[in-house]
Short mmCIF file of C-alpha atoms in Angstrom, two decimals:
data_model
loop_
_atom_site.label_atom_id
_atom_site.label_comp_id
_atom_site.label_asym_id
_atom_site.label_seq_id
_atom_site.Cartn_x
_atom_site.Cartn_y
_atom_site.Cartn_z
CA MET A 2 -142.83 86.20 93.18
CA ASN A 3 -145.12 87.68 90.46
CA LEU A 4 -147.43 88.32 92.00
CA LEU A 5 -149.33 89.28 88.65
CA THR A 6 -149.43 85.51 87.48
CA ASN A 7 -151.52 84.63 90.47
CA ASP A 8 -155.19 83.43 91.17
CA SER A 9 -155.86 86.40 93.77
CA HIS A 10 -158.62 88.83 93.03
CA SER A 11 -162.05 89.66 94.69
CA ASP A 12 -164.90 91.44 92.48
CA SER A 13 -166.75 92.48 95.62
CA TYR A 14 -163.77 94.04 97.19
CA LYS A 15 -163.15 95.60 93.91
CA SER A 16 -167.21 97.05 93.70
CA ALA A 17 -166.45 98.09 97.57
CA GLY A 18 -163.22 100.20 96.15
CA VAL A 19 -160.13 98.37 96.54
CA ASP A 20 -158.77 96.75 93.65
CA ILE A 21 -155.95 94.49 94.80
CA THR A 22 -155.18 93.74 91.42
CA ALA A 23 -153.83 97.36 91.23
CA GLY A 24 -151.86 96.85 94.15
CA TYR A 25 -150.21 93.55 92.10
CA ALA A 26 -149.91 95.30 89.01
CA ALA A 27 -148.19 98.08 91.33
CA VAL A 28 -145.52 95.87 92.87
CA GLN A 29 -144.43 94.86 89.26
CA LEU A 30 -143.58 98.54 88.07
CA MET A 31 -141.34 99.27 91.45
CA GLN A 32 -139.57 96.57 91.72
CA LYS A 33 -136.53 97.82 89.09
CA HIS A 34 -136.34 100.84 91.41
CA ILE A 35 -136.48 98.74 94.71
CA ALA A 36 -133.42 97.08 93.07
CA ARG A 37 -131.66 99.82 92.75
CA THR A 38 -131.01 99.80 96.39
CA THR A 39 -129.79 96.69 97.01
CA THR A 40 -127.21 96.12 99.46
CA PRO A 41 -124.56 92.92 100.31
CA GLY A 42 -127.03 92.06 103.17
CA VAL A 43 -130.57 91.98 101.99
CA VAL A 44 -132.01 88.26 102.47
CA SER A 45 -135.34 88.87 101.25
CA GLY A 46 -136.84 90.59 98.42
CA ILE A 47 -140.33 92.07 98.26
CA GLY A 48 -143.32 89.69 98.71
CA GLY A 49 -142.94 87.99 101.96
CA PHE A 50 -144.07 88.54 104.54
CA GLY A 51 -141.32 90.32 107.08
CA GLY A 52 -138.55 92.38 105.09
CA LEU A 53 -134.87 89.80 105.66
CA PHE A 54 -131.69 92.06 106.40
CA GLU A 55 -128.28 89.88 107.67
CA LEU A 56 -126.35 92.11 109.59
CA ASP A 57 -122.81 92.40 109.34
CA LEU A 58 -120.62 93.47 112.46
CA ALA A 59 -117.38 93.02 111.32
CA GLY A 60 -115.53 95.64 113.15
CA CYS A 61 -117.87 97.20 116.02
CA ARG A 62 -117.33 95.37 119.23
CA ARG A 63 -120.76 96.72 120.64
CA PRO A 64 -123.51 97.21 118.21
CA VAL A 65 -126.41 99.22 119.21
CA LEU A 66 -129.47 99.14 116.58
CA VAL A 67 -130.86 102.97 115.93
CA SER A 68 -134.16 103.53 114.60
CA GLY A 69 -136.19 106.57 113.30
CA THR A 70 -139.55 106.86 112.02
CA ASP A 71 -141.86 109.90 109.67
CA GLY A 72 -143.62 111.09 107.55
CA VAL A 73 -143.46 113.49 104.94
CA GLY A 74 -146.56 115.92 106.39
CA THR A 75 -148.46 118.62 104.10
CA LYS A 76 -145.47 118.94 101.37
CA LEU A 77 -148.07 116.02 100.18
CA LYS A 78 -150.31 118.75 99.35
CA ILE A 79 -147.86 120.68 97.06
CA ALA A 80 -147.46 117.24 95.00
CA PHE A 81 -151.01 116.73 95.11
CA LEU A 82 -151.65 119.84 92.88
CA LEU A 83 -148.24 119.86 90.65
CA ASP A 84 -149.32 115.76 90.47
CA ARG A 85 -145.14 114.80 90.80
CA HIS A 86 -144.87 112.06 92.79
CA ASP A 87 -141.32 110.95 92.36
CA THR A 88 -139.44 113.57 95.33
CA VAL A 89 -141.79 112.89 97.55
CA GLY A 90 -140.58 109.49 98.79
CA ILE A 91 -137.02 111.12 98.67
CA ASP A 92 -138.22 113.09 102.11
CA CYS A 93 -139.60 110.16 103.95
CA VAL A 94 -136.55 108.09 103.58
CA ALA A 95 -134.40 111.75 104.21
CA MET A 96 -136.59 112.33 107.17
CA CYS A 97 -135.69 108.79 108.62
CA VAL A 98 -131.90 108.97 107.93
CA ASN A 99 -131.02 112.29 108.72
CA ASP A 100 -132.54 111.40 112.40
CA ILE A 101 -130.45 108.21 113.21
CA ILE A 102 -127.51 109.84 112.26
CA CYS A 103 -127.45 112.18 114.50
CA CYS A 104 -126.36 109.57 117.13
CA GLY A 105 -123.33 108.51 114.85
CA ALA A 106 -125.20 105.81 113.56
CA LYS A 107 -125.33 103.98 109.63
CA PRO A 108 -128.67 103.24 107.97
CA LEU A 109 -128.89 99.70 106.82
CA PHE A 110 -132.67 99.16 105.41
CA PHE A 111 -135.43 101.19 105.11
CA LEU A 112 -139.28 100.07 105.03
CA ASP A 113 -142.36 102.31 103.76
CA TYR A 114 -146.20 103.03 104.39
CA ILE A 115 -148.41 104.61 101.76
CA ALA A 116 -151.94 105.26 102.36
CA LEU A 117 -154.53 106.31 99.41
CA GLY A 118 -158.08 106.15 98.72
CA LYS A 119 -157.25 104.67 95.13
CA ASN A 120 -154.14 102.71 94.25
CA VAL A 121 -153.09 104.07 91.02
CA PRO A 122 -149.77 101.52 90.04
CA GLN A 123 -148.24 104.26 88.31
CA ARG A 124 -148.32 106.69 90.98
CA VAL A 125 -147.75 104.32 93.62
CA ALA A 126 -144.57 104.11 91.77
CA ASP A 127 -143.63 106.83 91.06
CA ILE A 128 -143.74 107.43 94.75
CA VAL A 129 -141.52 104.90 95.38
CA ALA A 130 -138.80 105.55 92.50
CA GLY A 131 -138.18 108.43 94.93
CA ILE A 132 -138.43 106.65 98.06
CA ALA A 133 -135.45 104.15 95.82
CA GLU A 134 -133.65 106.95 95.03
CA GLY A 135 -133.57 108.90 98.81
CA CYS A 136 -132.31 105.27 99.91
CA VAL A 137 -129.64 104.93 97.16
CA ARG A 138 -128.63 108.51 97.96
CA ALA A 139 -127.97 107.37 102.12
CA GLY A 140 -126.83 104.27 100.75
CA THR A 141 -128.97 101.83 102.68
CA ALA A 142 -131.47 99.47 101.51
CA LEU A 143 -135.53 99.29 100.75
CA VAL A 144 -136.48 95.76 102.17
CA GLY A 145 -139.75 96.47 101.97
CA GLY A 146 -143.25 98.11 102.98
CA GLU A 147 -147.16 98.10 102.97
CA THR A 148 -149.60 100.10 100.55
CA ALA A 149 -153.31 100.41 102.04
CA GLU A 150 -156.25 101.33 99.59
CA MET A 151 -158.65 102.51 102.08
CA PRO A 152 -161.28 104.20 99.70
CA GLY A 153 -163.52 106.83 101.99
CA PHE A 154 -160.72 107.55 104.60
CA TYR A 155 -158.38 108.93 101.48
CA ALA A 156 -159.62 110.96 98.86
CA SER A 157 -159.02 109.24 95.41
CA ASP A 158 -155.77 111.53 94.52
CA GLU A 159 -154.58 112.18 97.83
CA TYR A 160 -152.37 109.50 100.12
CA ASP A 161 -150.15 109.98 102.83
CA LEU A 162 -146.73 108.62 102.65
CA ALA A 163 -144.67 107.15 105.79
CA GLY A 164 -141.33 105.63 106.44
CA PHE A 165 -139.25 103.79 108.87
CA ALA A 166 -135.01 103.32 108.83
CA VAL A 167 -132.94 101.29 111.37
CA GLY A 168 -128.99 101.36 111.34
CA VAL A 169 -125.85 100.43 114.05
CA VAL A 170 -123.78 102.10 115.96
CA ASP A 171 -120.44 100.87 118.11
CA LYS A 172 -121.80 102.20 121.36
CA ASP A 173 -118.20 103.36 122.25
CA ARG A 174 -119.17 105.70 119.06
CA ILE A 175 -122.21 107.06 119.79
CA LEU A 176 -122.73 110.57 119.90
CA ASP A 177 -124.02 111.94 123.65
CA ASN A 178 -122.86 115.59 123.70
CA LYS A 179 -121.09 114.43 127.39
CA THR A 180 -118.18 116.09 125.41
CA ILE A 181 -119.85 119.46 124.78
CA GLN A 182 -118.32 122.68 126.27
CA PRO A 183 -118.28 126.41 125.91
CA GLY A 184 -115.95 127.12 123.30
CA ASP A 185 -116.41 124.74 120.69
CA ALA A 186 -117.36 125.32 116.67
CA MET A 187 -120.90 124.95 115.34
CA ILE A 188 -120.59 123.98 111.58
CA ALA A 189 -123.47 124.86 109.38
CA LEU A 190 -124.98 122.03 106.67
CA ALA A 191 -126.30 123.62 104.39
CA SER A 192 -130.39 122.76 103.25
CA SER A 193 -131.56 122.30 100.27
CA GLY A 194 -134.86 124.49 100.99
CA VAL A 195 -137.83 124.09 102.89
CA HIS A 196 -137.41 120.49 103.49
CA SER A 197 -139.99 118.97 105.22
CA ASN A 198 -141.50 120.98 107.95
CA GLY A 199 -143.91 124.10 107.81
CA PHE A 200 -145.78 123.54 105.41
CA SER A 201 -148.91 124.59 106.96
CA LEU A 202 -147.67 127.18 107.53
CA ILE A 203 -146.56 127.55 104.06
CA ARG A 204 -149.66 126.45 102.84
CA LYS A 205 -151.56 129.65 104.67
CA VAL A 206 -149.05 132.13 103.87
CA PHE A 207 -149.63 131.73 100.02
CA GLY A 208 -152.91 130.40 99.68
CA VAL A 209 -151.40 127.10 97.81
CA ASN A 210 -153.77 126.29 94.91
CA GLY A 211 -152.26 124.94 91.29
CA ASP A 212 -152.14 128.25 89.74
CA ARG A 213 -150.12 130.09 92.73
CA LEU A 214 -147.26 127.09 92.42
CA ALA A 215 -147.04 127.53 88.70
CA MET A 216 -145.90 131.09 88.85
CA ARG A 217 -142.56 131.61 88.73
CA VAL A 218 -140.64 134.10 91.34
CA GLU A 219 -137.88 135.41 90.03
CA SER A 220 -135.53 135.79 93.64
CA LEU A 221 -136.00 132.15 92.93
CA GLY A 222 -135.43 131.77 90.19
CA LYS A 223 -138.41 128.89 89.23
CA THR A 224 -141.88 128.02 89.85
CA LEU A 225 -143.17 128.62 93.33
CA GLY A 226 -144.40 125.06 93.04
CA GLU A 227 -141.03 123.67 92.08
CA THR A 228 -138.64 125.26 95.05
CA LEU A 229 -141.53 124.04 97.58
CA LEU A 230 -141.24 120.71 96.12
CA THR A 231 -137.46 120.57 96.39
CA PRO A 232 -136.95 117.68 98.42
CA THR A 233 -134.76 116.82 101.37
CA LYS A 234 -131.52 117.07 102.17
CA ILE A 235 -129.84 113.76 102.87
CA TYR A 236 -126.50 113.68 104.58
CA VAL A 237 -125.95 110.59 105.49
CA LYS A 238 -122.73 109.85 103.62
CA PRO A 239 -120.47 112.66 103.97
CA VAL A 240 -121.45 112.66 107.91
CA LEU A 241 -120.18 109.36 107.96
CA ALA A 242 -116.89 109.57 106.41
CA LEU A 243 -116.79 113.10 108.82
CA LEU A 244 -117.15 110.92 111.91
CA GLU A 245 -114.04 108.46 110.21
CA GLN A 246 -111.61 111.27 110.75
CA VAL A 247 -113.01 113.97 112.68
CA THR A 248 -113.90 114.09 116.43
CA VAL A 249 -117.37 115.09 116.30
CA LYS A 250 -119.14 116.28 119.35
CA GLY A 251 -123.17 116.32 118.74
CA ILE A 252 -125.36 116.82 116.25
CA SER A 253 -128.66 118.35 114.99
CA HIS A 254 -131.04 117.03 112.25
CA ILE A 255 -133.20 120.90 112.01
CA THR A 256 -136.41 119.75 111.16
CA GLY A 257 -139.69 120.80 112.67
CA GLY A 258 -139.61 123.35 115.23
CA GLY A 259 -136.34 125.29 113.51
CA PHE A 260 -133.59 126.30 115.39
CA TYR A 261 -135.13 126.57 118.61
CA GLU A 262 -136.22 123.36 119.27
CA ASN A 263 -133.70 120.75 117.35
CA ILE A 264 -130.14 122.53 118.29
CA PRO A 265 -130.30 122.33 122.20
CA ARG A 266 -131.09 118.62 121.97
CA SER A 267 -127.17 118.16 120.20
CA LEU A 268 -126.51 120.47 123.52
CA PRO A 269 -125.75 118.71 127.44
CA GLY A 270 -126.94 121.39 130.41
CA GLY A 271 -125.11 124.26 131.35
CA VAL A 272 -124.46 125.37 127.05
CA SER A 273 -126.26 126.93 125.10
CA ALA A 274 -125.29 127.86 120.86
CA LYS A 275 -124.59 131.63 120.20
CA ILE A 276 -125.38 131.87 116.20
CA GLU A 277 -123.91 134.52 114.70
CA GLU A 278 -126.86 135.62 112.61
CA ALA A 279 -124.80 137.78 109.83
CA ALA A 280 -123.04 134.09 109.19
CA LEU A 281 -125.79 132.08 107.79
CA ARG A 282 -126.39 131.29 104.28
CA ILE A 283 -130.34 132.32 104.39
CA PRO A 284 -132.61 130.44 100.93
CA PRO A 285 -134.21 133.69 99.37
CA ILE A 286 -137.49 131.50 99.56
CA PHE A 287 -137.19 132.11 103.77
CA GLU A 288 -137.99 136.13 102.87
CA LEU A 289 -140.34 135.27 100.44
CA ILE A 290 -141.98 133.09 103.47
CA GLY A 291 -141.54 135.97 106.45
CA GLN A 292 -142.60 138.86 104.31
CA THR A 293 -145.38 137.85 102.76
CA GLY A 294 -146.68 136.01 105.64
CA GLY A 295 -145.66 139.18 107.67
CA ILE A 296 -144.09 136.57 110.34
CA PRO A 297 -141.60 138.00 113.74
CA LYS A 298 -138.28 136.58 112.84
CA ARG A 299 -138.22 134.51 116.09
CA ASP A 300 -141.00 132.25 114.91
CA MET A 301 -138.70 131.23 111.85
CA PHE A 302 -136.53 131.08 113.26
CA ASN A 303 -138.89 128.75 115.72
CA THR A 304 -140.63 126.96 111.92
CA PHE A 305 -137.98 126.35 109.91
CA ASN A 306 -134.29 125.47 109.41
CA MET A 307 -133.73 128.86 107.50
CA GLY A 308 -130.13 127.57 105.74
CA VAL A 309 -129.98 125.15 107.92
CA GLY A 310 -130.54 121.26 107.84
CA MET A 311 -128.30 120.19 110.23
CA SER A 312 -125.93 121.89 112.90
CA LEU A 313 -122.21 119.70 113.96
CA VAL A 314 -120.16 120.51 116.96
CA VAL A 315 -116.30 119.90 116.83
CA ALA A 316 -113.73 121.52 118.69
CA LYS A 317 -112.55 124.99 117.87
CA GLU A 318 -109.61 123.06 116.67
CA ASP A 319 -111.27 120.93 114.05
CA ALA A 320 -113.56 123.14 112.14
CA GLY A 321 -111.35 123.94 109.76
CA ARG A 322 -110.65 119.89 109.31
CA ALA A 323 -114.26 119.19 109.19
CA ILE A 324 -115.64 121.83 107.08
CA GLU A 325 -112.43 120.70 104.23
CA ILE A 326 -114.67 117.12 104.58
CA LEU A 327 -117.34 117.97 104.36
CA ARG A 328 -117.08 120.21 101.46
CA GLU A 329 -115.01 117.69 99.68
CA ASN A 330 -118.08 115.05 99.91
CA GLY A 331 -120.33 117.38 98.31
CA GLU A 332 -121.60 119.50 101.00
CA GLU A 333 -122.14 123.86 101.57
CA ALA A 334 -120.42 123.38 105.01
CA TYR A 335 -119.31 126.98 107.64
CA VAL A 336 -119.16 127.69 110.78
CA ILE A 337 -122.10 129.75 112.47
CA GLY A 338 -121.29 130.19 116.15
CA GLU A 339 -120.36 128.31 119.20
CA THR A 340 -121.22 127.17 122.84
CA VAL A 341 -121.32 129.19 125.16
CA ALA A 342 -121.87 128.32 128.81
CA GLY A 343 -125.77 129.22 129.95
CA ASP A 344 -129.34 127.36 129.62
CA ASP A 345 -130.58 129.37 127.20
CA GLY A 346 -131.00 127.10 124.50
CA VAL A 347 -130.18 129.34 121.34
CA ILE A 348 -128.54 132.66 121.11
CA LEU A 349 -129.10 134.95 117.52
CA SER A 350 -126.60 137.74 117.71
#
């Protein structure tokens, strides 16, 4: 369907700030990016009223659908200031698919929602290019989305971005933490940096503006803006590879709330996580945030991922093999502690 060749246009609506023909132009520009994400289950192209996906249940006796939704948050403010829009879509996909693999599910498809003050077709296409890249990294299909031009609600150079993912897992293979016990090993998957959380605090700490973002910071080896805009890492393919070979007892995606909120979500009652602080490989950006803002260590670990994008629980005897598999699949993985008896949640030692 070529949306540019139809007869849909409205001068009255355009005078109110909504140019529907700009929306059609954006769709044309984004089609090549969406095409990169096509997987065997995709039935429909973009332009219809719904995205169609044929579910292949071969080898799955009791299929359970797993869904997740999230946005990018105020990290978008960094993208606005830098006028760079081709990476935040990766963050949007990551925040959804990294959540659903915590259940052991394979992401199948993704939809996006972009709300903006003014539809600039190339900017929208750049956003979708990032979304498509995230989908490729996750092995999931971008089957649809929505772009809503909302003048008067958003500034003309700003937008919001959210997404929604659906995956599937065999009911017998859902990760439900029931087998976790004291003495299991806790493995970290390294983050790519701040990911997509804590940016309200970051913007307060640095008083973020264009000049500040453009400053090169020696300890970071790049500008502050480049560091902060680094997209969230997507862990889907390495974790799925691991699940095929090792029994994983629990997974936590370390997002808003940091260690203290997210790690306990993957633990059963009566079991806590003892984390060896000295074992953590904390990127320089977190030291810079903490020192610049005078932020207590407890607050840092309760806000940011501190270099751990995801934590996994396996039996102690499986830890070596799990790390080997993860490293073979391109992940920096290492033991950060163990599970212990108690209801303390997270113990930093």
